[in-house]
PDB file of C-alpha atoms in Angstrom:
ATOM      1  CA  UNK A   1       4.007  23.980  25.672  1.00 80.00           C
ATOM      2  CA  UNK A   2       7.407  25.112  26.849  1.00 97.00           C
ATOM      3  CA  UNK A   3      10.529  23.619  25.362  1.00 98.00           C
ATOM      4  CA  UNK A   4      11.500  22.127  28.741  1.00 98.00           C
ATOM      5  CA  UNK A   5       8.062  21.135  30.045  1.00 98.00           C
ATOM      6  CA  UNK A   6       8.377  18.364  32.617  1.00 97.00           C
ATOM      7  CA  UNK A   7      12.164  18.493  32.824  1.00 98.00           C
ATOM      8  CA  UNK A   8      14.155  18.891  36.027  1.00 98.00           C
ATOM      9  CA  UNK A   9      17.365  20.819  35.428  1.00 99.00           C
ATOM     10  CA  UNK A  10      20.257  21.186  37.875  1.00 99.00           C
ATOM     11  CA  UNK A  11      22.268  24.324  37.068  1.00 99.00           C
ATOM     12  CA  UNK A  12      25.407  25.343  38.943  1.00 98.00           C
ATOM     13  CA  UNK A  13      26.553  28.935  39.325  1.00 98.00           C
ATOM     14  CA  UNK A  14      23.093  30.526  39.243  1.00 98.00           C
ATOM     15  CA  UNK A  15      23.715  33.527  41.487  1.00 97.00           C
ATOM     16  CA  UNK A  16      24.648  35.737  38.508  1.00 93.00           C
ATOM     17  CA  UNK A  17      25.677  35.869  34.862  1.00 92.00           C
ATOM     18  CA  UNK A  18      24.992  32.999  32.471  1.00 95.00           C
ATOM     19  CA  UNK A  19      23.759  30.719  35.246  1.00 97.00           C
ATOM     20  CA  UNK A  20      21.135  33.132  36.558  1.00 97.00           C
ATOM     21  CA  UNK A  21      19.906  34.008  33.053  1.00 97.00           C
ATOM     22  CA  UNK A  22      19.715  30.329  32.145  1.00 98.00           C
ATOM     23  CA  UNK A  23      17.798  29.460  35.303  1.00 98.00           C
ATOM     24  CA  UNK A  24      15.185  32.113  34.532  1.00 98.00           C
ATOM     25  CA  UNK A  25      14.938  31.117  30.866  1.00 98.00           C
ATOM     26  CA  UNK A  26      14.638  27.415  31.686  1.00 98.00           C
ATOM     27  CA  UNK A  27      11.879  28.212  34.185  1.00 98.00           C
ATOM     28  CA  UNK A  28      10.018  30.250  31.572  1.00 98.00           C
ATOM     29  CA  UNK A  29      10.187  27.228  29.250  1.00 98.00           C
ATOM     30  CA  UNK A  30       8.541  24.931  31.791  1.00 98.00           C
ATOM     31  CA  UNK A  31      11.498  23.410  33.647  1.00 98.00           C
ATOM     32  CA  UNK A  32      11.807  22.861  37.366  1.00 98.00           C
ATOM     33  CA  UNK A  33      15.202  24.411  38.089  1.00 98.00           C
ATOM     34  CA  UNK A  34      17.535  23.394  40.889  1.00 98.00           C
ATOM     35  CA  UNK A  35      19.887  26.370  41.214  1.00 98.00           C
ATOM     36  CA  UNK A  36      23.213  25.738  42.939  1.00 98.00           C
ATOM     37  CA  UNK A  37      25.799  28.292  44.022  1.00 98.00           C
ATOM     38  CA  UNK A  38      28.359  28.962  46.712  1.00 97.00           C
ATOM     39  CA  UNK A  39      26.469  32.221  47.265  1.00 97.00           C
ATOM     40  CA  UNK A  40      23.078  32.127  49.035  1.00 96.00           C
ATOM     41  CA  UNK A  41      21.592  34.052  46.094  1.00 96.00           C
ATOM     42  CA  UNK A  42      21.131  31.105  43.715  1.00 98.00           C
ATOM     43  CA  UNK A  43      18.198  31.418  41.290  1.00 98.00           C
ATOM     44  CA  UNK A  44      15.905  28.383  41.055  1.00 98.00           C
ATOM     45  CA  UNK A  45      12.685  26.690  42.123  1.00 98.00           C
ATOM     46  CA  UNK A  46      14.937  24.908  44.606  1.00 98.00           C
ATOM     47  CA  UNK A  47      17.999  26.956  45.602  1.00 98.00           C
ATOM     48  CA  UNK A  48      20.906  25.055  47.125  1.00 98.00           C
ATOM     49  CA  UNK A  49      24.018  26.590  48.635  1.00 98.00           C
ATOM     50  CA  UNK A  50      26.879  24.195  47.922  1.00 98.00           C
ATOM     51  CA  UNK A  51      30.589  24.042  47.136  1.00 98.00           C
ATOM     52  CA  UNK A  52      30.799  22.078  43.882  1.00 98.00           C
ATOM     53  CA  UNK A  53      34.483  21.307  44.457  1.00 98.00           C
ATOM     54  CA  UNK A  54      33.481  19.056  47.382  1.00 98.00           C
ATOM     55  CA  UNK A  55      32.203  15.531  46.607  1.00 98.00           C
ATOM     56  CA  UNK A  56      29.869  15.478  49.605  1.00 98.00           C
ATOM     57  CA  UNK A  57      28.215  18.754  48.551  1.00 98.00           C
ATOM     58  CA  UNK A  58      27.743  17.558  44.981  1.00 98.00           C
ATOM     59  CA  UNK A  59      26.287  14.211  46.041  1.00 98.00           C
ATOM     60  CA  UNK A  60      24.025  16.012  48.491  1.00 98.00           C
ATOM     61  CA  UNK A  61      22.642  18.508  45.968  1.00 98.00           C
ATOM     62  CA  UNK A  62      21.557  15.693  43.652  1.00 98.00           C
ATOM     63  CA  UNK A  63      19.955  13.786  46.515  1.00 98.00           C
ATOM     64  CA  UNK A  64      18.050  16.924  47.517  1.00 98.00           C
ATOM     65  CA  UNK A  65      16.948  17.493  43.918  1.00 98.00           C
ATOM     66  CA  UNK A  66      15.682  13.909  43.602  1.00 98.00           C
ATOM     67  CA  UNK A  67      13.868  14.117  46.922  1.00 98.00           C
ATOM     68  CA  UNK A  68      12.070  17.289  45.810  1.00 98.00           C
ATOM     69  CA  UNK A  69      11.329  16.498  42.162  1.00 98.00           C
ATOM     70  CA  UNK A  70      11.719  12.724  41.823  1.00 98.00           C
ATOM     71  CA  UNK A  71      14.106  12.751  38.883  1.00 98.00           C
ATOM     72  CA  UNK A  72      16.808  14.718  37.053  1.00 98.00           C
ATOM     73  CA  UNK A  73      16.822  15.320  33.288  1.00 98.00           C
ATOM     74  CA  UNK A  74      19.497  17.957  32.682  1.00 99.00           C
ATOM     75  CA  UNK A  75      22.847  18.803  34.245  1.00 99.00           C
ATOM     76  CA  UNK A  76      24.123  22.267  33.335  1.00 99.00           C
ATOM     77  CA  UNK A  77      27.605  22.555  34.856  1.00 98.00           C
ATOM     78  CA  UNK A  78      28.264  26.267  34.627  1.00 98.00           C
ATOM     79  CA  UNK A  79      30.149  27.272  37.805  1.00 97.00           C
ATOM     80  CA  UNK A  80      33.578  28.755  37.172  1.00 97.00           C
ATOM     81  CA  UNK A  81      36.082  31.460  38.113  1.00 95.00           C
ATOM     82  CA  UNK A  82      38.638  33.619  36.308  1.00 92.00           C
ATOM     83  CA  UNK A  83      40.720  35.388  38.964  1.00 93.00           C
ATOM     84  CA  UNK A  84      43.289  38.142  38.384  1.00 90.00           C
ATOM     85  CA  UNK A  85      46.156  36.070  39.774  1.00 96.00           C
ATOM     86  CA  UNK A  86      45.761  33.509  36.973  1.00 97.00           C
ATOM     87  CA  UNK A  87      47.993  34.992  34.288  1.00 96.00           C
ATOM     88  CA  UNK A  88      51.133  33.973  32.404  1.00 97.00           C
ATOM     89  CA  UNK A  89      52.634  30.641  33.420  1.00 98.00           C
ATOM     90  CA  UNK A  90      55.671  32.626  34.588  1.00 98.00           C
ATOM     91  CA  UNK A  91      53.586  34.612  37.068  1.00 97.00           C
ATOM     92  CA  UNK A  92      50.827  32.220  38.152  1.00 98.00           C
ATOM     93  CA  UNK A  93      51.409  30.584  41.521  1.00 98.00           C
ATOM     94  CA  UNK A  94      50.797  26.904  42.128  1.00 98.00           C
ATOM     95  CA  UNK A  95      48.074  27.898  44.585  1.00 98.00           C
ATOM     96  CA  UNK A  96      46.303  30.004  41.931  1.00 98.00           C
ATOM     97  CA  UNK A  97      46.639  27.166  39.402  1.00 98.00           C
ATOM     98  CA  UNK A  98      45.083  24.665  41.809  1.00 98.00           C
ATOM     99  CA  UNK A  99      42.249  26.979  42.828  1.00 98.00           C
ATOM    100  CA  UNK A 100      41.141  27.543  39.238  1.00 98.00           C
ATOM    101  CA  UNK A 101      41.476  23.870  38.330  1.00 98.00           C
ATOM    102  CA  UNK A 102      39.363  22.910  41.344  1.00 98.00           C
ATOM    103  CA  UNK A 103      36.486  25.222  40.507  1.00 98.00           C
ATOM    104  CA  UNK A 104      36.546  24.989  36.718  1.00 98.00           C
ATOM    105  CA  UNK A 105      37.516  21.360  36.061  1.00 98.00           C
ATOM    106  CA  UNK A 106      37.260  19.299  39.248  1.00 98.00           C
ATOM    107  CA  UNK A 107      33.714  20.593  39.811  1.00 98.00           C
ATOM    108  CA  UNK A 108      32.614  19.477  36.338  1.00 98.00           C
ATOM    109  CA  UNK A 109      34.185  16.069  36.961  1.00 98.00           C
ATOM    110  CA  UNK A 110      32.302  15.755  40.255  1.00 99.00           C
ATOM    111  CA  UNK A 111      28.994  17.013  38.844  1.00 98.00           C
ATOM    112  CA  UNK A 112      29.206  14.476  36.025  1.00 99.00           C
ATOM    113  CA  UNK A 113      30.482  11.648  38.229  1.00 98.00           C
ATOM    114  CA  UNK A 114      27.646  11.957  40.725  1.00 98.00           C
ATOM    115  CA  UNK A 115      25.019  13.293  38.310  1.00 98.00           C
ATOM    116  CA  UNK A 116      25.231  10.702  35.529  1.00 98.00           C
ATOM    117  CA  UNK A 117      23.824   7.879  37.713  1.00 98.00           C
ATOM    118  CA  UNK A 118      20.681   9.993  38.250  1.00 98.00           C
ATOM    119  CA  UNK A 119      20.305  10.501  34.497  1.00 98.00           C
ATOM    120  CA  UNK A 120      20.772   6.765  33.951  1.00 98.00           C
ATOM    121  CA  UNK A 121      18.000   6.101  36.480  1.00 98.00           C
ATOM    122  CA  UNK A 122      15.799   8.348  34.352  1.00 96.00           C
ATOM    123  CA  UNK A 123      16.658   6.638  31.051  1.00 98.00           C
ATOM    124  CA  UNK A 124      18.993   9.379  29.829  1.00 98.00           C
ATOM    125  CA  UNK A 125      19.238  13.136  29.633  1.00 98.00           C
ATOM    126  CA  UNK A 126      21.391  16.067  28.601  1.00 99.00           C
ATOM    127  CA  UNK A 127      24.619  17.337  30.134  1.00 99.00           C
ATOM    128  CA  UNK A 128      25.911  20.804  29.259  1.00 99.00           C
ATOM    129  CA  UNK A 129      29.423  21.600  30.468  1.00 98.00           C
ATOM    130  CA  UNK A 130      30.635  25.172  30.119  1.00 98.00           C
ATOM    131  CA  UNK A 131      34.045  25.305  28.474  1.00 98.00           C
ATOM    132  CA  UNK A 132      35.202  28.391  26.528  1.00 98.00           C
ATOM    133  CA  UNK A 133      36.444  29.628  23.190  1.00 97.00           C
ATOM    134  CA  UNK A 134      39.934  29.614  24.763  1.00 97.00           C
ATOM    135  CA  UNK A 135      39.742  25.809  24.751  1.00 98.00           C
ATOM    136  CA  UNK A 136      40.181  25.883  20.962  1.00 97.00           C
ATOM    137  CA  UNK A 137      42.596  28.784  20.402  1.00 96.00           C
ATOM    138  CA  UNK A 138      45.554  30.477  22.047  1.00 95.00           C
ATOM    139  CA  UNK A 139      46.034  33.970  23.439  1.00 91.00           C
ATOM    140  CA  UNK A 140      49.137  36.076  23.917  1.00 90.00           C
ATOM    141  CA  UNK A 141      47.552  37.504  27.085  1.00 87.00           C
ATOM    142  CA  UNK A 142      47.317  34.271  29.026  1.00 92.00           C
ATOM    143  CA  UNK A 143      45.158  32.971  31.832  1.00 95.00           C
ATOM    144  CA  UNK A 144      47.039  29.719  31.878  1.00 98.00           C
ATOM    145  CA  UNK A 145      45.046  27.763  34.446  1.00 98.00           C
ATOM    146  CA  UNK A 146      41.683  28.990  33.126  1.00 98.00           C
ATOM    147  CA  UNK A 147      42.636  28.010  29.578  1.00 98.00           C
ATOM    148  CA  UNK A 148      43.912  24.601  30.644  1.00 98.00           C
ATOM    149  CA  UNK A 149      40.823  23.956  32.765  1.00 98.00           C
ATOM    150  CA  UNK A 150      38.472  24.772  29.897  1.00 98.00           C
ATOM    151  CA  UNK A 151      40.475  22.555  27.550  1.00 98.00           C
ATOM    152  CA  UNK A 152      39.992  19.779  30.081  1.00 98.00           C
ATOM    153  CA  UNK A 153      36.237  20.414  30.239  1.00 98.00           C
ATOM    154  CA  UNK A 154      36.041  20.229  26.448  1.00 98.00           C
ATOM    155  CA  UNK A 155      37.979  16.958  26.228  1.00 98.00           C
ATOM    156  CA  UNK A 156      36.060  15.380  29.115  1.00 98.00           C
ATOM    157  CA  UNK A 157      32.712  16.369  27.592  1.00 98.00           C
ATOM    158  CA  UNK A 158      33.637  14.790  24.275  1.00 98.00           C
ATOM    159  CA  UNK A 159      34.702  11.566  25.986  1.00 98.00           C
ATOM    160  CA  UNK A 160      31.588  11.324  28.150  1.00 99.00           C
ATOM    161  CA  UNK A 161      29.338  12.026  25.184  1.00 98.00           C
ATOM    162  CA  UNK A 162      30.818   9.084  23.315  1.00 98.00           C
ATOM    163  CA  UNK A 163      30.853   6.775  26.349  1.00 98.00           C
ATOM    164  CA  UNK A 164      27.220   7.251  27.376  1.00 98.00           C
ATOM    165  CA  UNK A 165      25.493   7.893  24.033  1.00 98.00           C
ATOM    166  CA  UNK A 166      23.917   4.441  23.790  1.00 98.00           C
ATOM    167  CA  UNK A 167      22.454   4.914  27.269  1.00 98.00           C
ATOM    168  CA  UNK A 168      20.530   7.983  26.190  1.00 98.00           C
ATOM    169  CA  UNK A 169      22.859  10.629  27.608  1.00 98.00           C
ATOM    170  CA  UNK A 170      24.111  13.514  25.470  1.00 98.00           C
ATOM    171  CA  UNK A 171      27.105  15.553  26.652  1.00 99.00           C
ATOM    172  CA  UNK A 172      28.052  18.811  24.959  1.00 99.00           C
ATOM    173  CA  UNK A 173      30.550  21.543  25.768  1.00 98.00           C
ATOM    174  CA  UNK A 174      29.061  25.024  25.552  1.00 98.00           C
ATOM    175  CA  UNK A 175      31.928  27.320  24.534  1.00 98.00           C
ATOM    176  CA  UNK A 176      31.149  31.009  25.023  1.00 97.00           C
ATOM    177  CA  UNK A 177      33.092  33.861  23.569  1.00 95.00           C
ATOM    178  CA  UNK A 178      33.620  36.868  25.860  1.00 91.00           C
ATOM    179  CA  UNK A 179      30.358  37.537  27.711  1.00 92.00           C
ATOM    180  CA  UNK A 180      29.114  40.809  29.161  1.00 88.00           C
ATOM    181  CA  UNK A 181      28.866  39.553  32.740  1.00 76.00           C
ATOM    182  CA  UNK A 182      29.484  41.544  35.952  1.00 70.00           C
ATOM    183  CA  UNK A 183      32.939  39.935  36.173  1.00 67.00           C
ATOM    184  CA  UNK A 184      33.893  41.095  32.678  1.00 70.00           C
ATOM    185  CA  UNK A 185      32.380  44.548  33.188  1.00 71.00           C
ATOM    186  CA  UNK A 186      34.457  45.036  36.328  1.00 72.00           C
ATOM    187  CA  UNK A 187      37.626  43.829  34.636  1.00 68.00           C
ATOM    188  CA  UNK A 188      37.259  46.070  31.600  1.00 68.00           C
ATOM    189  CA  UNK A 189      36.005  49.110  33.519  1.00 67.00           C
ATOM    190  CA  UNK A 190      39.390  49.055  35.218  1.00 74.00           C
ATOM    191  CA  UNK A 191      41.255  48.737  31.903  1.00 77.00           C
ATOM    192  CA  UNK A 192      39.463  50.059  28.769  1.00 78.00           C
ATOM    193  CA  UNK A 193      42.574  49.351  26.689  1.00 79.00           C
ATOM    194  CA  UNK A 194      42.320  45.679  27.613  1.00 75.00           C
ATOM    195  CA  UNK A 195      38.653  45.668  26.591  1.00 76.00           C
ATOM    196  CA  UNK A 196      39.423  47.258  23.233  1.00 79.00           C
ATOM    197  CA  UNK A 197      42.206  44.785  22.578  1.00 81.00           C
ATOM    198  CA  UNK A 198      39.668  41.971  22.868  1.00 82.00           C
ATOM    199  CA  UNK A 199      36.758  43.659  21.106  1.00 85.00           C
ATOM    200  CA  UNK A 200      38.762  44.147  17.911  1.00 89.00           C
ATOM    201  CA  UNK A 201      38.778  40.366  17.385  1.00 92.00           C
ATOM    202  CA  UNK A 202      34.985  40.007  17.594  1.00 93.00           C
ATOM    203  CA  UNK A 203      33.226  40.263  14.194  1.00 96.00           C
ATOM    204  CA  UNK A 204      30.021  41.793  15.719  1.00 94.00           C
ATOM    205  CA  UNK A 205      32.113  44.386  17.573  1.00 91.00           C
ATOM    206  CA  UNK A 206      30.563  43.542  20.948  1.00 89.00           C
ATOM    207  CA  UNK A 207      30.591  40.968  23.696  1.00 91.00           C
ATOM    208  CA  UNK A 208      27.832  38.382  24.023  1.00 94.00           C
ATOM    209  CA  UNK A 209      24.984  39.005  26.439  1.00 95.00           C
ATOM    210  CA  UNK A 210      24.324  36.310  29.088  1.00 95.00           C
ATOM    211  CA  UNK A 211      20.883  35.672  27.601  1.00 97.00           C
ATOM    212  CA  UNK A 212      22.452  34.694  24.280  1.00 98.00           C
ATOM    213  CA  UNK A 213      24.434  31.959  26.021  1.00 98.00           C
ATOM    214  CA  UNK A 214      21.339  30.914  27.953  1.00 98.00           C
ATOM    215  CA  UNK A 215      19.525  30.477  24.616  1.00 98.00           C
ATOM    216  CA  UNK A 216      22.300  28.167  23.415  1.00 98.00           C
ATOM    217  CA  UNK A 217      22.066  26.163  26.622  1.00 98.00           C
ATOM    218  CA  UNK A 218      18.283  25.962  26.237  1.00 98.00           C
ATOM    219  CA  UNK A 219      18.707  24.348  22.824  1.00 98.00           C
ATOM    220  CA  UNK A 220      21.180  21.794  24.217  1.00 98.00           C
ATOM    221  CA  UNK A 221      18.888  21.025  27.164  1.00 98.00           C
ATOM    222  CA  UNK A 222      15.796  20.580  24.995  1.00 98.00           C
ATOM    223  CA  UNK A 223      14.743  17.629  22.870  1.00 98.00           C
ATOM    224  CA  UNK A 224      15.382  19.787  19.799  1.00 98.00           C
ATOM    225  CA  UNK A 225      19.063  18.828  20.133  1.00 98.00           C
ATOM    226  CA  UNK A 226      18.354  15.089  20.417  1.00 98.00           C
ATOM    227  CA  UNK A 227      21.090  14.171  17.904  1.00 98.00           C
ATOM    228  CA  UNK A 228      23.622  16.785  19.080  1.00 98.00           C
ATOM    229  CA  UNK A 229      26.255  15.029  21.144  1.00 98.00           C
ATOM    230  CA  UNK A 230      29.952  15.346  22.057  1.00 98.00           C
ATOM    231  CA  UNK A 231      30.156  18.709  20.299  1.00 98.00           C
ATOM    232  CA  UNK A 232      32.199  21.856  20.742  1.00 98.00           C
ATOM    233  CA  UNK A 233      29.148  24.130  20.760  1.00 98.00           C
ATOM    234  CA  UNK A 234      30.626  27.562  20.083  1.00 98.00           C
ATOM    235  CA  UNK A 235      28.554  30.649  20.850  1.00 98.00           C
ATOM    236  CA  UNK A 236      31.256  33.196  20.115  1.00 98.00           C
ATOM    237  CA  UNK A 237      29.979  35.600  17.446  1.00 97.00           C
ATOM    238  CA  UNK A 238      32.445  34.144  14.959  1.00 97.00           C
ATOM    239  CA  UNK A 239      35.517  34.939  17.063  1.00 97.00           C
ATOM    240  CA  UNK A 240      37.217  31.577  16.547  1.00 97.00           C
ATOM    241  CA  UNK A 241      36.566  31.704  12.802  1.00 97.00           C
ATOM    242  CA  UNK A 242      37.904  35.235  12.250  1.00 96.00           C
ATOM    243  CA  UNK A 243      41.239  36.273  10.781  1.00 94.00           C
ATOM    244  CA  UNK A 244      40.350  39.915  10.107  1.00 92.00           C
ATOM    245  CA  UNK A 245      37.217  41.599  11.444  1.00 92.00           C
ATOM    246  CA  UNK A 246      35.173  44.397   9.843  1.00 90.00           C
ATOM    247  CA  UNK A 247      36.511  47.923  10.309  1.00 80.00           C
TER     248      UNK A 247
END
């Protein structure tokens, strides 16, 4: 038996990176995956092109998932952006601030708002909201809106986990360290010095691979984590615990 046999999982941001790896891993563990992305390249048994910042799109994707599979067991709210124009508070425009907040925080709010009723109909389930290690520590090289949005995801996840626990719903914030995704590769290929400045803080001396985050999400989605709720689930290689790293 797979660890997700019989479960229907809705995952946002499955066109690449952590979302795509998670969709494939969840499928291999027996889940029916509803993959959602703004891109038409979403990975999933049912692929839906949707804008998760729009209430009507979010409501519609859950309706489509229920019509196809009859229920929903897991919400994995993974969609997010980290654009170059989100930087120091002194340099970040209001437009850039709003754009990042909409994709990273508003979308999680909407996916939980419209997804939780489907989990309640099913007697409970698991919600995994992607926050970040930056939600629990500060950086001198700022992405102010990204950091604030992920702090909001973390706080909201904790609150929802407490609110809905007695109704069988677990809500956890998956907090990755830096991940070796196409976005990160592109950023650091342009600026090796910037990459090295970040790598020095990571005890393993490398970035996480998307599959390592997918494995953490798999645990949170499965019944193995039945008493894990309202947590800051760090998958960061020890980054947030480190003062000095090995030479």
